[in-house]
Structures are given as structure tokens and as C-alpha cells.
């Protein structure tokens, strides 16, 4: 797992990011963007740029800084951040996220990261502070502002999973799905703030199933695709999501014939049995043990390389402590390194 620290304005943080990971970013470009460039031009890309320039100019500034620091053209830096929201690159969904409630109150958010071997090489822990002194610790791909898991200094934590794409045509009008929770970490203090920001902004690309929890003791399961959003909030009940939608409004998008559907259903059944909705005495120990289980259908430490479902990392986000813990390699080793957003 790569690790960098950033500080300053979006442009400054972007330059620091690009400079620190210049070789890795170029490898990411060779792996994904070079094949993308040989495909017909995607009209969704300029639409995403227009949406971000209008609604999230700070994100555009940071991406420009990444390109400057890495010494790559600005259009390549932008494409690296949005390519997997284009129809030609909608990778199969993976990952699972949970908010486990402790018997003494509060939630711990956990997420095992399912990915391919190339992407696993370039996963990056970022500890960042903006020009206003706000801090966040999160995980994304080198050269991007993606967030797959993270926590901020106000005590808001998130874990994200991919979910099915919309039934309608992907237009590019919205937040590219893997950066959808980036503004949440920087702009929101708690679950209600986050839900409100998400309600105002559509996503584009695949759907995202996310688990949120805050230091005030509230959690939410948020299913979002295109302009549609379904939310379940909780102060008492453990929450979890895999890669299918569970809400009645979005579940018609689930396709049980897809190659990854069996894994998703197996994990859902296992979580219903193993986790349910009950509180546990020690959420951290519970999640570490849960993420280490492997070798049977539904286990969260997956090993199905032919489907791109290999669990390379486990993440634990503690809203009260403002910490992000990342497994040292695959989570079945039960060893974690902790990073702070405070």
C-alpha cells in the first residue's frame, strides 16, 4: 500500500500528490489509460468535466495539480480520474461495507477491498490537510481523487462498494462514481450533512453502495446510482451492504445472471447469519476476525481471481477516534497500520 501526506490548497495538494507518486501514476496510465485511448472517444468525459467545473471546481483544481506534479498532460490526468465511469470501463462490482455498532454505543465502519492485482499495486493511503486546517485520511488509486474508504477530522467515516449501473444511458452528468465521496469527506461533518450533499448531486457511471457513520452515533446505508438515492439511517442497528441494491426502489437493477452475482448473494447470506443487525462488545476485534475468514462461499476475504474478486486489503474507520486502519497485506493476516485524520 502506497502512502503520502498532502497539505495546502487543492492545486498544491495535487502537485504534491503527482510529484510523490510520479512513477506510479505513469504505470497506472500505461495500465488503464493507454488502452482507453485506443477506443472511440467517450462523450461522457467532457460532460463529466463540465459538471465538475460547475459544481466542484476544487476537485478540478486538484486533478490539474496532480497532472502538473506528475508531468503528464492535463487531459490525461483528468481521464485517469474519470475513465472507470465510462461505459467501456465499468468493471464488475466488488467489496463489502459494514457499520458495526458497539454495545457501548457508536459505530465502527469496515470494508474489505476486492480488486484486481494491477489495481492493488497502486492503492494509496492519503493523509491530507487543506488550507483551512480540515483533515482527512482516505484510500484511493494513485493519481486520483477517488475515495473507497476514509474518515475526516470531524468524525465522519465512509466505506464504498461498486453497485449495478443505471438502466438508462450513462450521460456523464454527475459526480464520477469513485470520486463521489471525496467532497463528502471534505465538506461534511456528520451523516445528515453527507446525505444532504449526496441528494443534491447525481452520480455518473456505476452505482455506489456506501456505509456512513459519524462520531455522534448515527450510521446510514446509502445506495446511489445516477440521480436515484435510497437511504436507511440507524442509531441502534448494525448496517451492511454488498454489491446488490437492497432497497425496493433500486433492487430491480440487480441482475442475478451476471458473473459476480453469486458471490454477492453468498456474502449477503453470510452477513445475515454472521452479523445480522446486533451490537457487539468489541467492533474492532469482530471486524478483524470477520475480514480474516476465507475458504468458503460468502467469506469476506475472497479469492476468485477469474472474476477479479480477490480481497487484497481490509479497512477499519473509527469516527470517534478519527482513524483509518489498513491491513498490512491481505486481511487474513490480522495486522493493521493506523493513520489519523486529526
CSV table of C-alpha atoms in Angstrom, one decimal, residues 36-242:
chain,number,residue,atom,x,y,z
A,36,UNK,CA,-8.7,3.5,-23.2
A,37,UNK,CA,-7.1,6.0,-25.6
A,38,UNK,CA,-7.3,3.4,-28.4
A,39,UNK,CA,-11.1,3.2,-28.0
A,40,UNK,CA,-13.5,5.6,-29.7
A,41,UNK,CA,-13.8,8.9,-27.9
A,42,UNK,CA,-16.3,8.8,-25.0
A,43,UNK,CA,-18.7,11.7,-25.0
A,44,UNK,CA,-19.2,11.2,-21.2
A,45,UNK,CA,-15.8,12.6,-20.5
A,46,UNK,CA,-16.4,16.3,-21.5
A,47,UNK,CA,-19.8,16.0,-19.8
A,48,UNK,CA,-18.2,15.0,-16.5
A,49,UNK,CA,-15.7,17.9,-16.9
A,50,UNK,CA,-18.5,20.4,-17.3
A,51,UNK,CA,-20.3,19.0,-14.3
A,52,UNK,CA,-17.2,19.2,-12.1
A,53,UNK,CA,-16.2,22.6,-13.3
A,54,UNK,CA,-19.6,24.0,-12.4
A,55,UNK,CA,-20.3,22.1,-9.1
A,56,UNK,CA,-16.9,21.0,-7.7
A,57,UNK,CA,-14.2,23.3,-9.1
A,58,UNK,CA,-11.8,22.4,-6.2
A,59,UNK,CA,-11.8,18.8,-7.5
A,60,UNK,CA,-10.8,20.1,-11.0
A,61,UNK,CA,-8.1,22.2,-9.5
A,62,UNK,CA,-6.6,19.2,-7.6
A,63,UNK,CA,-6.7,17.0,-10.6
A,64,UNK,CA,-4.8,19.7,-12.6
A,65,UNK,CA,-2.3,19.8,-9.8
A,66,UNK,CA,-1.8,16.0,-10.0
A,67,UNK,CA,-1.0,16.3,-13.7
A,68,UNK,CA,1.5,19.2,-13.1
A,69,UNK,CA,3.2,17.3,-10.3
A,70,UNK,CA,3.4,14.0,-12.3
A,71,UNK,CA,4.5,15.8,-15.5
A,72,UNK,CA,1.6,14.5,-17.6
A,73,UNK,CA,-0.8,16.4,-19.9
A,74,UNK,CA,-3.9,17.8,-18.1
A,75,UNK,CA,-6.3,15.8,-20.3
A,76,UNK,CA,-4.5,12.5,-19.2
A,77,UNK,CA,-4.8,13.5,-15.5
A,78,UNK,CA,-8.5,14.1,-15.9
A,79,UNK,CA,-9.1,10.9,-17.9
A,80,UNK,CA,-7.3,8.9,-15.2
A,81,UNK,CA,-9.8,10.2,-12.7
A,82,UNK,CA,-13.0,9.5,-14.6
A,83,UNK,CA,-12.3,6.7,-17.1
A,84,UNK,CA,-13.9,4.0,-15.0
A,85,UNK,CA,-17.2,5.9,-15.1
A,86,UNK,CA,-17.4,5.5,-18.8
A,87,UNK,CA,-19.5,2.6,-20.3
A,88,UNK,CA,-16.4,0.9,-21.8
A,89,UNK,CA,-14.7,0.6,-18.4
A,90,UNK,CA,-17.5,-0.4,-16.0
A,91,UNK,CA,-15.6,-3.1,-14.1
A,92,UNK,CA,-17.5,-5.8,-12.3
A,93,UNK,CA,-18.6,-4.7,-8.8
A,94,UNK,CA,-16.8,-5.9,-5.7
A,95,UNK,CA,-16.2,-5.1,-2.0
A,96,UNK,CA,-18.5,-5.1,1.1
A,97,UNK,CA,-19.0,-2.4,3.7
A,98,UNK,CA,-20.4,-2.5,7.3
A,99,UNK,CA,-21.1,-0.2,10.2
A,100,UNK,CA,-20.9,-2.4,13.3
A,101,UNK,CA,-22.5,-1.0,16.5
A,102,UNK,CA,-20.8,-1.5,19.8
A,103,UNK,CA,-22.7,-2.5,22.9
A,104,UNK,CA,-21.5,0.8,24.5
A,105,UNK,CA,-22.8,2.8,21.5
A,106,UNK,CA,-21.2,4.2,18.4
A,107,UNK,CA,-20.2,2.6,15.2
A,108,UNK,CA,-17.1,1.3,13.5
A,109,UNK,CA,-17.1,1.2,9.7
A,110,UNK,CA,-15.3,-1.6,8.0
A,111,UNK,CA,-14.6,-2.5,4.3
A,112,UNK,CA,-12.6,-5.4,2.7
A,113,UNK,CA,-11.2,-4.2,-0.6
A,114,UNK,CA,-11.8,-6.6,-3.6
A,115,UNK,CA,-9.8,-5.7,-6.6
A,116,UNK,CA,-7.5,-7.0,-9.4
A,117,UNK,CA,-3.7,-7.4,-8.9
A,118,UNK,CA,-2.8,-4.4,-11.0
A,119,UNK,CA,-5.1,-2.0,-9.1
A,120,UNK,CA,-3.9,-3.5,-5.8
A,121,UNK,CA,-0.4,-2.3,-6.5
A,122,UNK,CA,-1.4,1.3,-6.7
A,123,UNK,CA,-3.8,1.6,-3.8
A,124,UNK,CA,-2.8,4.7,-1.8
A,125,UNK,CA,-3.4,5.9,1.7
A,126,UNK,CA,-3.6,9.7,1.8
A,127,UNK,CA,-3.4,11.8,4.9
A,128,UNK,CA,-4.3,15.3,3.8
A,129,UNK,CA,-4.9,18.8,5.3
A,130,UNK,CA,-6.5,21.6,3.3
A,131,UNK,CA,-5.7,25.3,3.5
A,132,UNK,CA,-8.4,25.8,6.2
A,133,UNK,CA,-6.9,23.1,8.5
A,134,UNK,CA,-9.5,20.5,7.8
A,135,UNK,CA,-8.1,16.9,7.6
A,136,UNK,CA,-9.0,13.6,6.1
A,137,UNK,CA,-7.4,10.2,5.8
A,138,UNK,CA,-8.6,8.0,2.9
A,139,UNK,CA,-7.7,5.3,0.4
A,140,UNK,CA,-7.8,5.7,-3.4
A,141,UNK,CA,-5.9,4.9,-6.6
A,142,UNK,CA,-2.6,6.7,-7.2
A,143,UNK,CA,-3.1,9.8,-9.3
A,144,UNK,CA,-6.8,10.1,-8.5
A,145,UNK,CA,-9.2,11.8,-6.0
A,146,UNK,CA,-11.1,8.6,-5.6
A,147,UNK,CA,-12.3,7.5,-2.2
A,148,UNK,CA,-13.0,3.8,-1.4
A,149,UNK,CA,-12.8,4.3,2.4
A,150,UNK,CA,-11.9,7.2,4.7
A,151,UNK,CA,-12.6,9.3,7.7
A,152,UNK,CA,-12.3,13.1,8.4
A,153,UNK,CA,-11.4,15.2,11.4
A,154,UNK,CA,-15.0,16.0,12.2
A,155,UNK,CA,-15.7,12.3,12.8
A,156,UNK,CA,-17.4,11.2,9.6
A,157,UNK,CA,-16.4,7.8,8.1
A,158,UNK,CA,-17.3,6.0,4.9
A,159,UNK,CA,-16.7,2.7,3.1
A,160,UNK,CA,-17.8,2.3,-0.5
A,161,UNK,CA,-18.7,-0.6,-2.8
A,162,UNK,CA,-19.5,-0.7,-6.5
A,163,UNK,CA,-23.1,-1.5,-7.5
A,164,UNK,CA,-25.0,-2.0,-10.7
A,165,UNK,CA,-25.1,0.8,-13.3
A,166,UNK,CA,-28.3,2.6,-14.2
A,167,UNK,CA,-30.9,1.2,-16.6
A,168,UNK,CA,-30.7,4.4,-18.7
A,169,UNK,CA,-27.8,5.6,-20.8
A,170,UNK,CA,-24.8,6.9,-18.9
A,171,UNK,CA,-24.6,10.6,-19.8
A,172,UNK,CA,-21.6,11.8,-17.8
A,173,UNK,CA,-23.8,14.4,-16.0
A,174,UNK,CA,-22.8,13.8,-12.4
A,175,UNK,CA,-20.0,13.0,-10.0
A,176,UNK,CA,-17.9,10.1,-11.4
A,177,UNK,CA,-18.8,7.3,-9.0
A,178,UNK,CA,-15.4,6.7,-7.5
A,179,UNK,CA,-14.9,10.3,-6.5
A,180,UNK,CA,-18.5,10.6,-5.3
A,181,UNK,CA,-17.5,10.6,-1.6
A,182,UNK,CA,-14.5,12.8,-2.0
A,183,UNK,CA,-16.5,16.0,-1.4
A,184,UNK,CA,-18.3,14.3,1.4
A,185,UNK,CA,-15.1,13.9,3.4
A,186,UNK,CA,-14.0,17.5,2.8
A,187,UNK,CA,-17.4,19.3,3.2
A,188,UNK,CA,-19.5,17.2,5.6
A,189,UNK,CA,-19.4,16.9,9.4
A,190,UNK,CA,-21.9,14.1,10.0
A,191,UNK,CA,-24.3,11.7,8.4
A,192,UNK,CA,-27.2,14.2,7.8
A,193,UNK,CA,-24.7,16.6,6.1
A,194,UNK,CA,-23.5,13.8,3.9
A,195,UNK,CA,-26.9,12.5,2.9
A,196,UNK,CA,-28.0,16.1,2.0
A,197,UNK,CA,-24.9,16.7,-0.2
A,198,UNK,CA,-25.5,13.4,-2.0
A,199,UNK,CA,-29.1,14.2,-2.5
A,200,UNK,CA,-28.2,17.4,-4.4
A,201,UNK,CA,-25.7,15.7,-6.7
A,202,UNK,CA,-26.2,12.8,-9.2
A,203,UNK,CA,-23.6,10.2,-9.8
A,204,UNK,CA,-22.5,9.0,-13.2
A,205,UNK,CA,-21.1,5.6,-14.1
A,206,UNK,CA,-21.8,2.6,-11.9
A,207,UNK,CA,-23.8,2.8,-8.7
A,208,UNK,CA,-22.2,3.0,-5.3
A,209,UNK,CA,-23.4,1.3,-2.1
A,210,UNK,CA,-21.9,3.1,0.9
A,211,UNK,CA,-21.9,2.9,4.6
A,212,UNK,CA,-21.5,6.1,6.6
A,213,UNK,CA,-21.1,6.6,10.3
A,214,UNK,CA,-20.3,9.7,12.5
A,215,UNK,CA,-18.9,10.5,15.9
A,216,UNK,CA,-22.4,11.5,17.1
A,217,UNK,CA,-23.5,7.9,16.9
A,218,UNK,CA,-25.5,7.8,13.6
A,219,UNK,CA,-25.0,5.5,10.7
A,220,UNK,CA,-26.6,5.2,7.3
A,221,UNK,CA,-26.6,2.8,4.3
A,222,UNK,CA,-26.7,4.8,1.1
A,223,UNK,CA,-27.5,3.3,-2.3
A,224,UNK,CA,-26.9,5.7,-5.1
A,225,UNK,CA,-27.0,5.4,-8.9
A,226,UNK,CA,-27.4,8.3,-11.4
A,227,UNK,CA,-30.0,10.6,-9.8
A,228,UNK,CA,-31.6,8.0,-7.6
A,229,UNK,CA,-30.8,7.5,-3.9
A,230,UNK,CA,-32.1,5.3,-1.2
A,231,UNK,CA,-31.1,5.7,2.5
A,232,UNK,CA,-31.5,3.7,5.7
A,233,UNK,CA,-30.4,5.5,8.8
A,234,UNK,CA,-29.7,3.9,12.2
A,235,UNK,CA,-28.5,4.7,15.7
A,236,UNK,CA,-29.2,1.3,17.1
A,237,UNK,CA,-28.8,-1.3,14.3
A,238,UNK,CA,-25.7,-2.6,12.6
A,239,UNK,CA,-25.8,-1.9,8.8
A,240,UNK,CA,-24.1,-3.6,5.9
A,241,UNK,CA,-24.2,-3.6,2.0
A,242,UNK,CA,-22.5,-5.7,-0.6
